[in-house]
Coordinates of C-alpha atoms in Angstrom, one line a residue:
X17 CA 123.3 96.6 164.9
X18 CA 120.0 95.2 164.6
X19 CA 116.8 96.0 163.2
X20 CA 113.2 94.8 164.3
X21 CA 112.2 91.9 161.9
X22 CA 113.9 88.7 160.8
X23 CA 116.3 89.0 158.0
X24 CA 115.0 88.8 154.4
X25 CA 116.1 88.0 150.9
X26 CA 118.2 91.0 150.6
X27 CA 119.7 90.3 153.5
X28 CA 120.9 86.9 152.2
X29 CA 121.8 88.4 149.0
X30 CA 124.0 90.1 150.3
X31 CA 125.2 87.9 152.7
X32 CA 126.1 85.3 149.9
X33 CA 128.0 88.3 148.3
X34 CA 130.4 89.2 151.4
X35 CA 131.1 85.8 152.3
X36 CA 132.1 85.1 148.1
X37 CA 135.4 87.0 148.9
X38 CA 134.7 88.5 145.1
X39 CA 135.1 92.2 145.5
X40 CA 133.6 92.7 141.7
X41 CA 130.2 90.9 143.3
X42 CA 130.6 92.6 146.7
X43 CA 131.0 96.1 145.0
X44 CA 128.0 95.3 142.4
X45 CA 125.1 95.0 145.3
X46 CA 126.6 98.0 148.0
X47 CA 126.6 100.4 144.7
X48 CA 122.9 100.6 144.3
X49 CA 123.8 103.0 148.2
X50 CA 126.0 105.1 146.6
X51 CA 124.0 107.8 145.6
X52 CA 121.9 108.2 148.8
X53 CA 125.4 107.6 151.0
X54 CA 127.0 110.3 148.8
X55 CA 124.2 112.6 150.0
X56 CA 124.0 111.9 153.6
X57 CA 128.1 112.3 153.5
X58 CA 127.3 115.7 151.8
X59 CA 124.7 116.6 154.9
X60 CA 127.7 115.9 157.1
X61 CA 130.7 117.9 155.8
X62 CA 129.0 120.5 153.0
X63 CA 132.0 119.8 150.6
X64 CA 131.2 117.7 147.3
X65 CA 134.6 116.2 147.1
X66 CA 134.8 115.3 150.6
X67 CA 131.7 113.5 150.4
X68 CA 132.4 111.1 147.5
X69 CA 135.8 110.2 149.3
X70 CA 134.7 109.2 152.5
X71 CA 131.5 107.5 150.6
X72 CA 134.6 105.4 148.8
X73 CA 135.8 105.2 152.1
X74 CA 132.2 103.3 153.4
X75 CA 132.9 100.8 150.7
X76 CA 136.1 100.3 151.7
X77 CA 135.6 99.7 155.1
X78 CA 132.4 97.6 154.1
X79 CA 134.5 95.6 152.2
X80 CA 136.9 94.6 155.1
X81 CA 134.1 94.7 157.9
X82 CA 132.0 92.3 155.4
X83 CA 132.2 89.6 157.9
X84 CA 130.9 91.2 160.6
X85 CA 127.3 91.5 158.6
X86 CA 125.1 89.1 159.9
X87 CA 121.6 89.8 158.3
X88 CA 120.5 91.4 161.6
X89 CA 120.2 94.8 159.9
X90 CA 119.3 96.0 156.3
X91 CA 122.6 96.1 154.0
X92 CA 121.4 99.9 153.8
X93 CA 121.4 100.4 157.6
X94 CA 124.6 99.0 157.7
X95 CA 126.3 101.2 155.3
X96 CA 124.7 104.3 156.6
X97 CA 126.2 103.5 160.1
X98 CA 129.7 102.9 158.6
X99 CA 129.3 106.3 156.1
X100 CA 128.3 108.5 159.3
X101 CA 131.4 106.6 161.6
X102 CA 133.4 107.7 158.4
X103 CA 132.5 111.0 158.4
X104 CA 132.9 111.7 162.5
X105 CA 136.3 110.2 162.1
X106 CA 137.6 112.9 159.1
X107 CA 135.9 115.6 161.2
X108 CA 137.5 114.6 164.3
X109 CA 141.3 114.8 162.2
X110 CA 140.3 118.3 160.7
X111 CA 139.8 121.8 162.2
X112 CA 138.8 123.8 159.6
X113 CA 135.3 122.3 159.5
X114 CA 133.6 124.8 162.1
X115 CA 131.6 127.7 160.1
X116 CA 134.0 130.8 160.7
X117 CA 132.5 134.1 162.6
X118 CA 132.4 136.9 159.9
X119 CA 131.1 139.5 162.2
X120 CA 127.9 139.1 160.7
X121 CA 124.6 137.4 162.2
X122 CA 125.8 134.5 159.9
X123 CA 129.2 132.4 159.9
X124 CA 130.7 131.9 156.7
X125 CA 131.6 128.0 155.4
X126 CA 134.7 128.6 152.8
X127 CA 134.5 125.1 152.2
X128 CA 130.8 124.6 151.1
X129 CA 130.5 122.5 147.6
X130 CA 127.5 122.6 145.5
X131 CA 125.7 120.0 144.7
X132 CA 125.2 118.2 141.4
X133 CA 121.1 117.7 141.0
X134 CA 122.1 114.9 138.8
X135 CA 124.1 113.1 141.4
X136 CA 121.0 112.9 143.7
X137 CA 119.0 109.3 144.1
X138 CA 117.0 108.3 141.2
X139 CA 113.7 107.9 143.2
X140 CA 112.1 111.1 143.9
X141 CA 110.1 110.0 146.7
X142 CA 113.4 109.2 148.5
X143 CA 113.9 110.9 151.8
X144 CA 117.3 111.7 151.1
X145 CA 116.5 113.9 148.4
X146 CA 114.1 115.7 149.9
X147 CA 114.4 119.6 148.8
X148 CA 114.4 121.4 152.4
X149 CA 117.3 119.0 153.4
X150 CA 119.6 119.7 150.8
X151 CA 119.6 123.3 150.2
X152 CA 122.2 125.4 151.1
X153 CA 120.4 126.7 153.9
X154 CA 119.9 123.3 155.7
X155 CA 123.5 122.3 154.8
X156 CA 124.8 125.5 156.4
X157 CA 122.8 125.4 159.5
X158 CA 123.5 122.0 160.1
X159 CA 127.3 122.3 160.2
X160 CA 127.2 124.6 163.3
X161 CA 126.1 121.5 165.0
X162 CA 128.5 119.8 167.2
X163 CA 129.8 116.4 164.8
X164 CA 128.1 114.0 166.9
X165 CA 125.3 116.1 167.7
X166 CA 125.2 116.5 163.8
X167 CA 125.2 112.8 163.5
X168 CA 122.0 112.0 165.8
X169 CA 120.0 115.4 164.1
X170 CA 120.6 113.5 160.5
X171 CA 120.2 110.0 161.3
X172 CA 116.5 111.1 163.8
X173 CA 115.1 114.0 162.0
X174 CA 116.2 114.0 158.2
X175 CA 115.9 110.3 158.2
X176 CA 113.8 108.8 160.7
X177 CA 115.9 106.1 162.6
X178 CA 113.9 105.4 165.8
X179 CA 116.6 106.2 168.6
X180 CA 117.3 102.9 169.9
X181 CA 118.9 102.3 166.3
X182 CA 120.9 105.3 166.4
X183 CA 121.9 104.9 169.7
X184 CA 123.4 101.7 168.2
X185 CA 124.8 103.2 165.1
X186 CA 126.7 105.7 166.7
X187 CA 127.7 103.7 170.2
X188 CA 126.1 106.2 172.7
X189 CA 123.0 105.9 174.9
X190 CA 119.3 106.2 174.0
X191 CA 119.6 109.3 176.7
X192 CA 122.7 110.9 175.0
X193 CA 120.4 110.6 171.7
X194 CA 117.9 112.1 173.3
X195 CA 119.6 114.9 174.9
X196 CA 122.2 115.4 172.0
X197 CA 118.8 115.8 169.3
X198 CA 116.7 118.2 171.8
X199 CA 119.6 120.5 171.6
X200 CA 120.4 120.3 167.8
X201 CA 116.9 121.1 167.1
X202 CA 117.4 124.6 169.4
X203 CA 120.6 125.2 167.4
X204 CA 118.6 124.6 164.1
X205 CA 115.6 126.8 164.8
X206 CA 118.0 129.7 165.8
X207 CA 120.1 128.7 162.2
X208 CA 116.7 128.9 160.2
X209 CA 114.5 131.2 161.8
X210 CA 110.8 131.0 160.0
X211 CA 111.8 128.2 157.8
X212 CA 109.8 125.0 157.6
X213 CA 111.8 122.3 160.5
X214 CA 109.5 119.3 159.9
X215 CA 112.2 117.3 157.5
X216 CA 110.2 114.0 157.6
X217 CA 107.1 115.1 156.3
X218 CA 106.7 115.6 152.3
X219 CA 108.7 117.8 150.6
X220 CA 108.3 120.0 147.4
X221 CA 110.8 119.1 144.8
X222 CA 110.3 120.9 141.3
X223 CA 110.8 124.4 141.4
X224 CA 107.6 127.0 141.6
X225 CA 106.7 129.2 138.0
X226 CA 107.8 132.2 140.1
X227 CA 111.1 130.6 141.2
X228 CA 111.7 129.6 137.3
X229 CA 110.9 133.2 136.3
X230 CA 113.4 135.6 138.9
X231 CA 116.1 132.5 137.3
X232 CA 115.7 133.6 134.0
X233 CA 115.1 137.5 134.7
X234 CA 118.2 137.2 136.7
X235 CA 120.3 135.6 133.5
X236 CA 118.3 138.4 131.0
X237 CA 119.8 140.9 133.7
X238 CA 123.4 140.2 133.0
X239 CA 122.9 139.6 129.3
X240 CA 122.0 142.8 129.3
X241 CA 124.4 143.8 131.6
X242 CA 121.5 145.8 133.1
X243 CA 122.7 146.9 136.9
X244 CA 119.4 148.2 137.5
X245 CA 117.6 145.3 136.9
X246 CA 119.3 143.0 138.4
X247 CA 119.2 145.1 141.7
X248 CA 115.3 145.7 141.4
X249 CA 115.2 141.1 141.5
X250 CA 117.3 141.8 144.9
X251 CA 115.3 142.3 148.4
X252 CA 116.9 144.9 150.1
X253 CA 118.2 142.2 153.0
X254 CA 120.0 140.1 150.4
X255 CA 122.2 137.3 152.4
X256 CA 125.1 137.1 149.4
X257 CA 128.1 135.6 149.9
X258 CA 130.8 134.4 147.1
X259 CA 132.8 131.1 147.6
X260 CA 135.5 129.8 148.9
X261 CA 136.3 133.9 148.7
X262 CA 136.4 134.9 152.9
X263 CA 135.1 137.8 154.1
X264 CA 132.7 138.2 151.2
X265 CA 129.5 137.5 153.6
X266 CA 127.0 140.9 153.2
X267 CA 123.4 141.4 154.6
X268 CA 122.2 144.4 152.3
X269 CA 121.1 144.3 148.4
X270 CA 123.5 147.7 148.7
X271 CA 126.5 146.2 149.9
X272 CA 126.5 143.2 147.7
X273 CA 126.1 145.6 144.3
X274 CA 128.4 148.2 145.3
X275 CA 131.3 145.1 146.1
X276 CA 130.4 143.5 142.7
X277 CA 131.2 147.3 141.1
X278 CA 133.9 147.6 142.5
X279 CA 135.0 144.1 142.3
X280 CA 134.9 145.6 138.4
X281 CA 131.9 143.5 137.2
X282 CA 129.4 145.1 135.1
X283 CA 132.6 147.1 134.1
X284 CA 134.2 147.4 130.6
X285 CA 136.0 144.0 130.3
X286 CA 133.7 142.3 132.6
X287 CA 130.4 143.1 130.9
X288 CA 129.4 140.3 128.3
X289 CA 127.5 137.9 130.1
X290 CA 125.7 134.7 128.9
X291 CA 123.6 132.6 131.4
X292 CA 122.2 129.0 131.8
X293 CA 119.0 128.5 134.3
X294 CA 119.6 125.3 136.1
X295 CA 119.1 123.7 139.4
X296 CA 122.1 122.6 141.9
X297 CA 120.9 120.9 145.8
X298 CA 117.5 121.4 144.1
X299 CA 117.5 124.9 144.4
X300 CA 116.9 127.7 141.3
X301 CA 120.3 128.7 140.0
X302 CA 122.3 130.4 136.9
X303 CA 125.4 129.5 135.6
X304 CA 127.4 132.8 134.3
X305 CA 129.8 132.2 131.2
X306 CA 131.8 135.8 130.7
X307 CA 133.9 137.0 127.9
X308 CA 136.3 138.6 128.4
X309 CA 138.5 140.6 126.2
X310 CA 140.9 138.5 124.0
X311 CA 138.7 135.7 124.2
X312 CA 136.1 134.5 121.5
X313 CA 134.1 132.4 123.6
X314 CA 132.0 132.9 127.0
X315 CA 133.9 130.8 129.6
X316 CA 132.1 129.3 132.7
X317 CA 132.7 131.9 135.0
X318 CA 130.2 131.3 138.6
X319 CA 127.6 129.2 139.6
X320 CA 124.6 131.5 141.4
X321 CA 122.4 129.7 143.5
X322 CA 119.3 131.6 144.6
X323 CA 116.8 131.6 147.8
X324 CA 113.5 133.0 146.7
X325 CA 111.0 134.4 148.5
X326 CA 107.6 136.5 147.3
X327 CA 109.5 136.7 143.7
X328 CA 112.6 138.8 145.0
X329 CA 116.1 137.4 145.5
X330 CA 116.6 136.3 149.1
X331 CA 119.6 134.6 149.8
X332 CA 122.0 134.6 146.8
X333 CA 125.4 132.1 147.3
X334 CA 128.0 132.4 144.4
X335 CA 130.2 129.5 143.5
X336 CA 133.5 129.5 141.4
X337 CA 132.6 127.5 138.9
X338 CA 135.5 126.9 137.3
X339 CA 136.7 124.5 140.1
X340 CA 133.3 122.4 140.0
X341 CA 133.4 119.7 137.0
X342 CA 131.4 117.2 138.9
X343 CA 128.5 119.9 138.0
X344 CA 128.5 118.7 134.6
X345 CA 128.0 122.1 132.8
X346 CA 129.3 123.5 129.7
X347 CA 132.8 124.9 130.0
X348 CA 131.9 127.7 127.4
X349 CA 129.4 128.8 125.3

């Protein structure tokens, strides 16, 4: 794989480290990547775990593909093309990684993770960071792309490889690049109809007053355990769905509120609430700690990650929290 310019001092650097045979020195210069591979893994399978085992996995391989590095490419372009080979080989062993139809205009991912802000790359002005490409949203919509198809969209839209280099990365033609990004651009406007599609141009990252505000009237809501309230933040075409629960996908404020009543929240026994306004994939989210009866402390109950739009709740996607500790929150309060 080669890129257009004659290698430099990082190339050598690293050079000098794969042809040590020290693994300690090897492992020191390809961990500066992690965080941005760790991301771009995440873009391609929408499950947190998943994505840091096949980003161990790039380092593996780098390790025992270290010869092969000649200095022709960036260390960086390098790793990326062995971290997306890694990810189209787990998702060519599994078949439970196409979104599943849940008879609504939506398909429902049962294995989407959240994503720890804190894991993201230190540098803010990275591309792989950018807000619109890591939201839920964008994560969804991309996995109804075909994996190869998946591959080209990432590697030419979210992060600008001409396609002669991804043509290279991912051993197909400049044509098939062509042809296989033309059509995941059709499947992405039909996935986020009216959202903003130009991922390579700058990107908001902090979130907006509003944003910060419906976050905390949403927590106040359930502190309160005020029903009404929290339904008046909802618009009435609220997207909610609660994971890695199936068949929880509902298009109606309505139909989400009557399933949490009768789900028995906002019930005796399920009605002290204690919330903590956070961000996860750089979105405006709550964590909910509830106490329940019996216990004397509020226990880390879901993660609720919202899509806001005018002030009112959008798009609201509920985690269980209590299988996430890579999102680094409190486990009571």
């Amino acid at each position: 794989m080669t890129d257009a310019r004659p290698p430099g001092a990082d190339e050598a650097t690293f050079i000098a480290a794969a042809r040590s045979g020290d693994p300690a020195r090897f492992a020191l210069i390809t961990e500066r990547h992690r965080r941005e591979l760790l991301v771009h893994c995440y873009r391609m399978l929408a499950n947190y775990e998943d994505a840091q085992d096949l980003t161990q996995e790039t380092f593996l391989r780098a390790w025992h593909k270290r010869e092969s590095f000649q200095g022709h490419a960036t260390p960086r372009t390098w790793l990326y093309r062995i971290a997306t080979n890694a990810c189209l080989d787990f998702l060519d062993k599994r078949d439970n990684r196409t979104p599943v139809p849940s008879g609504l205009p939506d398909s429902e991912l049962p294995y989407l993770q959240p994503y720890p802000d804190w894991m993201l790359p230190e540098d803010p002005q990275d591309a792989a960071v950018a807000r619109e490409t890591i939201e839920l949203a964008f994560i969804v919509a991309v996995q109804h792309l075909p994996p190869r198809q998946r591959a080209v969209f990432i590697l030419r839209d979210v992060l600008g490889w001409p396609a002669p280099k991804t043509a290279e990365a991912l051993d197909l033609t400049v044509a098939s690049v062509t042809s296989a990004l033309q059509r995941a651009r059709v499947t992405m406007r039909t996935q986020l109809p009216g959202r903003r599609l130009d991922w390579r141009s700058p990107a908001t990252h902090e979130l907006s007053s509003d944003e910060r505000g419906v976050v905390q009237s949403y927590i106040d809501a359930h502190q309160r355990n005020d029903l009404d309230a929290l339904t008046s933040l909802l618009r009435d075409d609220l997207r909610f769905a609660m994971l890695p629960d199936p068949g929880t996908v509902t298009t109606t404020a309505k139909d989400a509120v009557d399933g949490w009543i009768s789900g028995g929240l906002f019930q005796p026994g399920h009605d002290d609430w204690r919330g903590i306004a956070t961000t996860v994939n750089r979105m405006p989210a709550a964590a909910l700690y509830l106490r329940t009866p019996g216990h004397p402390e509020h226990r880390l109950f879901a993660i609720a990650l919202l899509h806001i739009v005018d002030g009112e709740i959008a798009e609201l996607t509920g985690f269980d929290a209590t299988g996430t500790p890579w999102l680094d929150l409190p486990p009571a309060l």
